[in-house]
PDB file of C-alpha atoms and ligand atoms in Angstrom:
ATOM      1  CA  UNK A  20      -0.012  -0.314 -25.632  1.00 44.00           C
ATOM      2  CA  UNK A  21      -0.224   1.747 -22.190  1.00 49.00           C
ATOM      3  CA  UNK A  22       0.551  -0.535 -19.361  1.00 55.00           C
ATOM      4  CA  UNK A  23      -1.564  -1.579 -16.668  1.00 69.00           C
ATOM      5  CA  UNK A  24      -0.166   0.194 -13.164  1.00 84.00           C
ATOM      6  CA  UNK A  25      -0.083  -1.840 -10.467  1.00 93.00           C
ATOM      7  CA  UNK A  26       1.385  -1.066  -6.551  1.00 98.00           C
ATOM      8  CA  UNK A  27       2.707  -3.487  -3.825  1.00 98.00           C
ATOM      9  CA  UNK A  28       2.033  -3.174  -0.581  1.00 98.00           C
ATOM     10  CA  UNK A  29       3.548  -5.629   2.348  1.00 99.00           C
ATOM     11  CA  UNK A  30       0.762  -6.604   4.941  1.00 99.00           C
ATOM     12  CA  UNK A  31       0.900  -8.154   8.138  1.00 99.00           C
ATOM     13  CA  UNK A  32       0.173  -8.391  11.833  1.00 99.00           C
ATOM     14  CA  UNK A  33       2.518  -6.834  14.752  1.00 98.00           C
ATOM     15  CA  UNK A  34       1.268 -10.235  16.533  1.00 98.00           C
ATOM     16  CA  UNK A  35       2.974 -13.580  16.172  1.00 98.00           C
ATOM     17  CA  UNK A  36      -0.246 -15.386  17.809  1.00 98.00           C
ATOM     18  CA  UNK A  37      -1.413 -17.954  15.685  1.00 98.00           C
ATOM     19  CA  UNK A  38      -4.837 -17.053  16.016  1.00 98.00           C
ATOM     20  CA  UNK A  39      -4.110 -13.068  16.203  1.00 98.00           C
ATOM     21  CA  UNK A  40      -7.319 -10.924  15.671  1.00 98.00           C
ATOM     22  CA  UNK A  41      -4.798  -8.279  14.049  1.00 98.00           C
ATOM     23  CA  UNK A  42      -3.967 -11.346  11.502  1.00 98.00           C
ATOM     24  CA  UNK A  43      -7.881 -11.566  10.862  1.00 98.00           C
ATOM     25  CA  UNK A  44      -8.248  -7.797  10.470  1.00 98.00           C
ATOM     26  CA  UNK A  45      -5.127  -7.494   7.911  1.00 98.00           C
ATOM     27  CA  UNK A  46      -6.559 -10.270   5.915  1.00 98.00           C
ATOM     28  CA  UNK A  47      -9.818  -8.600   5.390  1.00 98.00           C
ATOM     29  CA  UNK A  48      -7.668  -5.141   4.547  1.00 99.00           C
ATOM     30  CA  UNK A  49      -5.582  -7.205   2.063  1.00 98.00           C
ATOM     31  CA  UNK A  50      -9.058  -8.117   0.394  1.00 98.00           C
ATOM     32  CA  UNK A  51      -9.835  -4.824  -0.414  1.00 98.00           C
ATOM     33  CA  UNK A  52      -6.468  -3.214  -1.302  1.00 98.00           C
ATOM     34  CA  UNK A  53      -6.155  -6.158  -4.326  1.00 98.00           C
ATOM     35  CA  UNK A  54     -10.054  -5.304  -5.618  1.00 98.00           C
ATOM     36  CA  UNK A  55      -8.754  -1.683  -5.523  1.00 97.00           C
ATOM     37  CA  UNK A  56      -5.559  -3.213  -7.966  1.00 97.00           C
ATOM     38  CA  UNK A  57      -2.614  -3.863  -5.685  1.00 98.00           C
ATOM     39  CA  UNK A  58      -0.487  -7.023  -5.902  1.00 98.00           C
ATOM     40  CA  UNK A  59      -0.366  -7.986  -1.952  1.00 98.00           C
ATOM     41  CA  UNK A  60       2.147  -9.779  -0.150  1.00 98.00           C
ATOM     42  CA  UNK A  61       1.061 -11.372   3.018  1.00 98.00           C
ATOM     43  CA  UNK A  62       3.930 -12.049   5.681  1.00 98.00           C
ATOM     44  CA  UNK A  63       3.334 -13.518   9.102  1.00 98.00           C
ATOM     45  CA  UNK A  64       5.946 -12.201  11.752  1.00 98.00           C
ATOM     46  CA  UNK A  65       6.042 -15.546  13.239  1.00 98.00           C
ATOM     47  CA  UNK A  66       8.213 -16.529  10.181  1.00 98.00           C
ATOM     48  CA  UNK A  67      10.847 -13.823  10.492  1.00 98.00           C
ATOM     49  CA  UNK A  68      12.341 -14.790  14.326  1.00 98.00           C
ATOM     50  CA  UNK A  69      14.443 -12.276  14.702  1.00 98.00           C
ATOM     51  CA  UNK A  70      17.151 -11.598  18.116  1.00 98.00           C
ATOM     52  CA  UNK A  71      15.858  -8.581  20.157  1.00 98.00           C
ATOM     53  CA  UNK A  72      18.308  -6.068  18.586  1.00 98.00           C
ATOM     54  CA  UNK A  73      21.221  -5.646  19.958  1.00 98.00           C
ATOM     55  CA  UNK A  74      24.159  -3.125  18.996  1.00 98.00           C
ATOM     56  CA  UNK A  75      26.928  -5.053  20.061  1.00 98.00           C
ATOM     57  CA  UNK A  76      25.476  -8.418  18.403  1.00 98.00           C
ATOM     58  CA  UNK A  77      25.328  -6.711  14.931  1.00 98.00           C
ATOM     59  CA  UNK A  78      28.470  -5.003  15.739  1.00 97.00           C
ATOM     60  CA  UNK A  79      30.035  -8.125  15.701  1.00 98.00           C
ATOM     61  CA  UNK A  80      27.910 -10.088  13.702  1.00 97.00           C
ATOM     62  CA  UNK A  81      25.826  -7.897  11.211  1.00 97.00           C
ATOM     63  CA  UNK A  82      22.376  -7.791  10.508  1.00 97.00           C
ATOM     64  CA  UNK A  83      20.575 -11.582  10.890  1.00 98.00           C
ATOM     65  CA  UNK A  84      19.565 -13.456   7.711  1.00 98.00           C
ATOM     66  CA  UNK A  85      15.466 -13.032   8.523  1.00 98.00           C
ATOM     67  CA  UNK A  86      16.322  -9.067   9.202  1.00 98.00           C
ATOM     68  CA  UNK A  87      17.583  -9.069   5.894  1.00 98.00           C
ATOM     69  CA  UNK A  88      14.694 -10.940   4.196  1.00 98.00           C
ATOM     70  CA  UNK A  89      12.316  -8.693   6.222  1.00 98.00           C
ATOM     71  CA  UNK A  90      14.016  -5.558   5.026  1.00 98.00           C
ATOM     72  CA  UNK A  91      14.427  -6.743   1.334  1.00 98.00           C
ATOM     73  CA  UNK A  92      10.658  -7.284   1.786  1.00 98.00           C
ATOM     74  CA  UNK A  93       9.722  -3.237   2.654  1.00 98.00           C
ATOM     75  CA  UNK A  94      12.116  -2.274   0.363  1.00 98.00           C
ATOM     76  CA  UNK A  95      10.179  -4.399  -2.630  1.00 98.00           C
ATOM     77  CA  UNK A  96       6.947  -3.050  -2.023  1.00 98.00           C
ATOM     78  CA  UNK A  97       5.149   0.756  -1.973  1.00 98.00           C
ATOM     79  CA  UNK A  98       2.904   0.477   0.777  1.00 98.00           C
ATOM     80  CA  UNK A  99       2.958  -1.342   4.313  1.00 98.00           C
ATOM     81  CA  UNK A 100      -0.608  -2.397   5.915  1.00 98.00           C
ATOM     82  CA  UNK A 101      -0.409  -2.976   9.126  1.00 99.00           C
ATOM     83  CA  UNK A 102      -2.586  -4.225  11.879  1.00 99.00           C
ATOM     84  CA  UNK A 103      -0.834  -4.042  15.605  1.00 98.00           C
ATOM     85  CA  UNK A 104      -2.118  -5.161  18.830  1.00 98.00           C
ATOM     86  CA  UNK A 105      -2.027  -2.589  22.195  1.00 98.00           C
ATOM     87  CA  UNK A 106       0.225  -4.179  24.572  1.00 98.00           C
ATOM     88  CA  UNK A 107       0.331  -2.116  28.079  1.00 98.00           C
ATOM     89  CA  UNK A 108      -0.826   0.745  25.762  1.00 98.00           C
ATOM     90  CA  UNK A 109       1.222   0.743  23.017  1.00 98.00           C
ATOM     91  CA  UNK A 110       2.837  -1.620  19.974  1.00 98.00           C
ATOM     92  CA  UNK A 111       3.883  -4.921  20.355  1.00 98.00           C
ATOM     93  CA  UNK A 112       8.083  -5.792  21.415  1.00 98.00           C
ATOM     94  CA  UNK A 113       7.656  -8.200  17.935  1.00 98.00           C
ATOM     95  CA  UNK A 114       6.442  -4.769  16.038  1.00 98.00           C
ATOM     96  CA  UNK A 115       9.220  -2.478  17.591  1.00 98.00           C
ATOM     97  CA  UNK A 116      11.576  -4.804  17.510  1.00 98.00           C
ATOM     98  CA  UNK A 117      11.003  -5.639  12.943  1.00 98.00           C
ATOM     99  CA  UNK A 118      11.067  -2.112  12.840  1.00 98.00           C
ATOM    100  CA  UNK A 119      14.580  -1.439  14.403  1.00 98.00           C
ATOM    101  CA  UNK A 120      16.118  -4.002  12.825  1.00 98.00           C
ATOM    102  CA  UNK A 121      14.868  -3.364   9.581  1.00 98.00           C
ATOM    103  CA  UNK A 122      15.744   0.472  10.049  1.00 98.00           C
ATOM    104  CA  UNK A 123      19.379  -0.334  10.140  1.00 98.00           C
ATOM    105  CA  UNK A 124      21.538   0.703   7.094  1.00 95.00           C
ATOM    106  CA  UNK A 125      23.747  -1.615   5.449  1.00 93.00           C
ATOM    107  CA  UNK A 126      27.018  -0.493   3.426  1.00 92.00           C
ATOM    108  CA  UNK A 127      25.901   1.544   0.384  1.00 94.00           C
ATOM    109  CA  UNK A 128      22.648   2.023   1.104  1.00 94.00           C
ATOM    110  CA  UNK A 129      20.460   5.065   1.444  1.00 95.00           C
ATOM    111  CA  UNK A 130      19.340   5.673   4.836  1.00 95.00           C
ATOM    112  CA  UNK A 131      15.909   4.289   6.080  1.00 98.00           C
ATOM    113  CA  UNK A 132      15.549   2.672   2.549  1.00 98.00           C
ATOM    114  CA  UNK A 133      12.657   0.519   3.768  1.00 98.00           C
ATOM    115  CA  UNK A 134      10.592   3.202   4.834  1.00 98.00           C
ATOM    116  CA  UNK A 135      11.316   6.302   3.245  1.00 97.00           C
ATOM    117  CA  UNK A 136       9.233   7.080   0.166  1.00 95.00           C
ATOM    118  CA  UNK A 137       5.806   4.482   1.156  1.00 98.00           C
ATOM    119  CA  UNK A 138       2.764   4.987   2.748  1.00 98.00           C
ATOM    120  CA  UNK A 139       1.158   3.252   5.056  1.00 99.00           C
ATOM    121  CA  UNK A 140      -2.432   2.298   6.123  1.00 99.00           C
ATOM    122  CA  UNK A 141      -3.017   1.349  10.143  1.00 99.00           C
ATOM    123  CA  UNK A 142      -5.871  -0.825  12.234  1.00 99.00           C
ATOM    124  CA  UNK A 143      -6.274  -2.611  15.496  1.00 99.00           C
ATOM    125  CA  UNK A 144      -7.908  -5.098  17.143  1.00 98.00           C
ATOM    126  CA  UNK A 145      -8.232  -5.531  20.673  1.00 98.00           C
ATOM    127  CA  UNK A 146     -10.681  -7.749  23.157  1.00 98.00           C
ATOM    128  CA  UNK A 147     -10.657  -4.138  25.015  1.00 98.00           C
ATOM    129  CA  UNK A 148     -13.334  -0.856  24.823  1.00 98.00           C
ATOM    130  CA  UNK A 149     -10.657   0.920  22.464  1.00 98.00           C
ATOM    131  CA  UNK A 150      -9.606  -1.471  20.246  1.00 98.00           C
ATOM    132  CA  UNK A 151      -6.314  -1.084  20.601  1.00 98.00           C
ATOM    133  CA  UNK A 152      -6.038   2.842  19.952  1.00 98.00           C
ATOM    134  CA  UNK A 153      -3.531   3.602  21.871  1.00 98.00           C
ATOM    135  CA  UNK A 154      -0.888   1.666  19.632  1.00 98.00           C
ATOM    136  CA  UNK A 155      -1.932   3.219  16.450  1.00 98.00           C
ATOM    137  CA  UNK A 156      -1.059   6.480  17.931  1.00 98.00           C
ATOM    138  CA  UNK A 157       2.874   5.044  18.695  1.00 98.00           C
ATOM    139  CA  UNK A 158       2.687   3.192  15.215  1.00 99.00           C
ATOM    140  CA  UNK A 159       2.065   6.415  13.864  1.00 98.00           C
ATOM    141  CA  UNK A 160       4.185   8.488  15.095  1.00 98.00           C
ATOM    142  CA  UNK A 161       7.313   5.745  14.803  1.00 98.00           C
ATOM    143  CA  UNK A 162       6.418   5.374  11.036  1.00 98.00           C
ATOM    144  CA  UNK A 163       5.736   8.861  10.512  1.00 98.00           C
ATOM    145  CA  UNK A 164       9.220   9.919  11.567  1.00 98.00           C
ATOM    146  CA  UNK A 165      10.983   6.999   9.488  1.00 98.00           C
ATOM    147  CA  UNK A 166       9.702   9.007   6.483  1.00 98.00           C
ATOM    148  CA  UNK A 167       6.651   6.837   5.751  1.00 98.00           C
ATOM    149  CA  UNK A 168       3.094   8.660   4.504  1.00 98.00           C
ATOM    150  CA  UNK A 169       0.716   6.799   7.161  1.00 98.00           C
ATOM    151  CA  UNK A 170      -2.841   7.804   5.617  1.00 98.00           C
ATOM    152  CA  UNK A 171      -5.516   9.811   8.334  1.00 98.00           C
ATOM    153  CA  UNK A 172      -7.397   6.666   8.177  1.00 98.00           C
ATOM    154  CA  UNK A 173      -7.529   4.098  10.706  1.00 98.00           C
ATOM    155  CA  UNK A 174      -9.748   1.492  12.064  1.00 98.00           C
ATOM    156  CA  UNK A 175      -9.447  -0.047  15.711  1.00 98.00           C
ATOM    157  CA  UNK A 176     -11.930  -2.723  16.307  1.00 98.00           C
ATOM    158  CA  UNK A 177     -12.336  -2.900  20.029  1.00 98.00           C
ATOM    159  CA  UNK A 178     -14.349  -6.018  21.609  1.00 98.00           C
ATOM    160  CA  UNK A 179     -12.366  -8.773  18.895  1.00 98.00           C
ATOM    161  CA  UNK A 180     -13.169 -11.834  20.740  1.00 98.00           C
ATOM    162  CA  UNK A 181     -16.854 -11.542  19.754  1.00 98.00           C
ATOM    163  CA  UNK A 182     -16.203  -9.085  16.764  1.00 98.00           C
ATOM    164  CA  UNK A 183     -15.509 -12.491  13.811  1.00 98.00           C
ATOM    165  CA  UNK A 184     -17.010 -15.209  12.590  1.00 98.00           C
ATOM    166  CA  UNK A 185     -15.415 -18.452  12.043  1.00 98.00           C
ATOM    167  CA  UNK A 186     -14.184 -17.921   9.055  1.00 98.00           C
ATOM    168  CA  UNK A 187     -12.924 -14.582   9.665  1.00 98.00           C
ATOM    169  CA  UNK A 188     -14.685 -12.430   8.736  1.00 98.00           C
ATOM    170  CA  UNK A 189     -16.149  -9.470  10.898  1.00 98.00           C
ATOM    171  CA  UNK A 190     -19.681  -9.764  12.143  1.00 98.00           C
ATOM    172  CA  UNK A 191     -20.509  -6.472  11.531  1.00 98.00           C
ATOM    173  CA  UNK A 192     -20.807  -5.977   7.994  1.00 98.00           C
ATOM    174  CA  UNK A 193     -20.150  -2.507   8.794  1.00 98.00           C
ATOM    175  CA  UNK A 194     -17.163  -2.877  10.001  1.00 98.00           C
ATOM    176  CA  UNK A 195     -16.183  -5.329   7.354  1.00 98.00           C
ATOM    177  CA  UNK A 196     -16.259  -2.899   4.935  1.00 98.00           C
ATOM    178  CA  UNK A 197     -14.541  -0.449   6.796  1.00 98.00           C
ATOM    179  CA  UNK A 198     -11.642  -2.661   7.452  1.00 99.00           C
ATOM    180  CA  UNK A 199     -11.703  -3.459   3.387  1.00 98.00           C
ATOM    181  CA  UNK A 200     -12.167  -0.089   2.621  1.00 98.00           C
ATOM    182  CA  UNK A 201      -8.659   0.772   4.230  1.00 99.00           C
ATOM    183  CA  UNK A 202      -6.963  -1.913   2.152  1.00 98.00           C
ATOM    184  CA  UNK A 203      -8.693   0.005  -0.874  1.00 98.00           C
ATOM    185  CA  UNK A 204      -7.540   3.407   0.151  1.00 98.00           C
ATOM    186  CA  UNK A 205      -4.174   2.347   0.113  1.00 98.00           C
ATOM    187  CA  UNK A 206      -3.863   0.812  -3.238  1.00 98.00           C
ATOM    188  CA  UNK A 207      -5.867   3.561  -4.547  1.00 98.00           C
ATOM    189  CA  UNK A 208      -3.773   6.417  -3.026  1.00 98.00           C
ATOM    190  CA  UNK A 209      -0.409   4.926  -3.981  1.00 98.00           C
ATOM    191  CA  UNK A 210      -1.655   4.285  -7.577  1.00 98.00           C
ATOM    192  CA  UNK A 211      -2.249   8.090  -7.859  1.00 97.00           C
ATOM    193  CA  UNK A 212       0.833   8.769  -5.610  1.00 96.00           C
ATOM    194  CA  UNK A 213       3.470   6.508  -7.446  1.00 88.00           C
ATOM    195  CA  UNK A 214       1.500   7.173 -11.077  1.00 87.00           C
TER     196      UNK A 214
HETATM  197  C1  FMN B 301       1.442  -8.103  27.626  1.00 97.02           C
HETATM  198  C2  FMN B 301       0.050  -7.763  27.170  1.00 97.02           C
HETATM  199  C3  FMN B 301      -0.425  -6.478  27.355  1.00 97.02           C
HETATM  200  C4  FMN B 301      -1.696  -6.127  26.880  1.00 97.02           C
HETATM  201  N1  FMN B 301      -2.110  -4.828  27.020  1.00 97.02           N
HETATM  202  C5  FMN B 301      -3.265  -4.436  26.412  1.00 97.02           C
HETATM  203  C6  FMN B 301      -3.619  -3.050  26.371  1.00 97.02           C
HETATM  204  O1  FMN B 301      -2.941  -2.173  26.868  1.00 97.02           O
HETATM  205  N2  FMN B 301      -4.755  -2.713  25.730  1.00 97.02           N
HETATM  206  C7  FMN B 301      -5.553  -3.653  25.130  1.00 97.02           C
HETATM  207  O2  FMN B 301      -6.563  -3.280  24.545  1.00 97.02           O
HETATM  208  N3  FMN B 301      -5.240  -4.967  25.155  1.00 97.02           N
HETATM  209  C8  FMN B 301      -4.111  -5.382  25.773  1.00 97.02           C
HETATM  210  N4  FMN B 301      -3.754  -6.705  25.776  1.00 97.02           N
HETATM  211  C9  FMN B 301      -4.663  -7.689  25.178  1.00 97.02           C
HETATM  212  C10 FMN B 301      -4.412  -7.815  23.680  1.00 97.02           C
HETATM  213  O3  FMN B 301      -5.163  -6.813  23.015  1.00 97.02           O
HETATM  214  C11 FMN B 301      -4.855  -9.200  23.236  1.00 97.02           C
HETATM  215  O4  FMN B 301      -3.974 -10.168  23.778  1.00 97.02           O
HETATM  216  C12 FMN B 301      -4.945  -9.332  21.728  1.00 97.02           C
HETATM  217  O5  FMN B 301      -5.516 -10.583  21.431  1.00 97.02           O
HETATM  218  C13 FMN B 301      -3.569  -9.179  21.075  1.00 97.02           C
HETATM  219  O6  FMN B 301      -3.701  -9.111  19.677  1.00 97.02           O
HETATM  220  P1  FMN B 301      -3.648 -10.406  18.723  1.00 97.02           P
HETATM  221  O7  FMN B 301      -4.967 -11.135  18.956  1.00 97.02           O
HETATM  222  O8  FMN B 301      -3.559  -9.861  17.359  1.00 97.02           O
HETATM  223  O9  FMN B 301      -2.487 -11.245  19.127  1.00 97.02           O
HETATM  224  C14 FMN B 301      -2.515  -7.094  26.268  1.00 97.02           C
HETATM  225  C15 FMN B 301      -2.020  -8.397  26.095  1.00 97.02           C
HETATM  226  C16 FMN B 301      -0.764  -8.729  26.535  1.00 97.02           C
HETATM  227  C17 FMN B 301      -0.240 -10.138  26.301  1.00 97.02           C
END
């Protein structure tokens, strides 16, 4: 009996705000990637405190427990969806600073394990004009030369404090379906990629 091919990608939000528009805008990206056949995990970086990294402190004291967890996280799944806030023009601190810790190589391991071989799907939200733009660019580039596929498309919703409903949704169906559609592309590419 041929078996049914599945993909996992890891979404979340490079905001720990509890009521994050990038958390909204993932969600909705998470709803299309599993109609398009992915298994989803959904992690909020709240739960994965983590020190600002520091050489000397995992010099001395290795890589933290959540690091770990985070790590062992991109290393189970295929495809990372991410939504990240524009701060001052760029990613988030919490965004860089997941990245760099989970970037660091542990005895015996390959380097850039996490990243290398996965694709990735970007979006924004931001109350400004651009949506939060600007950070996709850095996202993309930082991800890019970690050895991770990020797919040409990308969403940035700009004007997020009036862009969802109350139950999260966006108000433009429009845009709705865009932001699904991205969660779609993903599972779809990486079921044709990793086939
Ligand atoms: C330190 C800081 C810098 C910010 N800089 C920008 C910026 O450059 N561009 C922008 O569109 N929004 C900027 N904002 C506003 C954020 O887009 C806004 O706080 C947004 O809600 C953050 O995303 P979140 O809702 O997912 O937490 C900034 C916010 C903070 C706290």
């Amino acid at each position: 009996m041929p078996q049914t091919m599945t993909t996992r990608i890891l979404a979340f939000a490079g905001s720990v705000r509890r009521e994050s528009f990038n958390k909204k805008l993932v969600s909705i990206a998470v709803q299309g990637a599993k109609k398009a056949g992915a298994e989803v995990t959904i992690v909020d970086l709240r739960d994965f405190p983590l020190p600002l990294f520091d050489q000397d402190l995992e010099a001395e004291q290795g890589m933290p427990d959540m690091a770990k967890q985070l790590k062992k996280l991109f290393i189970e799944h295929d495809g990372l969806l991410i939504a990240s806030p524009e701060y001052n023009s760029s990613m988030t601190g919490v965004l860089k600073n997941a990245i760099d810790w989970v970037s660091r190589p542990e005895p015996g391991e390959l380097p850039l394990v996490a990243f290398r071989d996965k694709a990735a799907t970007l979006m924004s939200a931001s109350p400004g004009a651009l949506g939060g733009l600007r950070a996709l660019v850095h996202v993309r580039a930082i991800l890019g030369n970690l050895g991770v596929i990020v797919l040409p498309e990308q969403i940035a919703v700009p004007n997020a404090h009036e862009a969802f409903d109350p139950g999260g949704a966006l108000i433009d169906p429009k845009q709705q379906a865009g932001i699904a559609g991205l969660g779609q592309t993903l599972a779809s590419f990486l079921l044709k990629w990793k086939a």
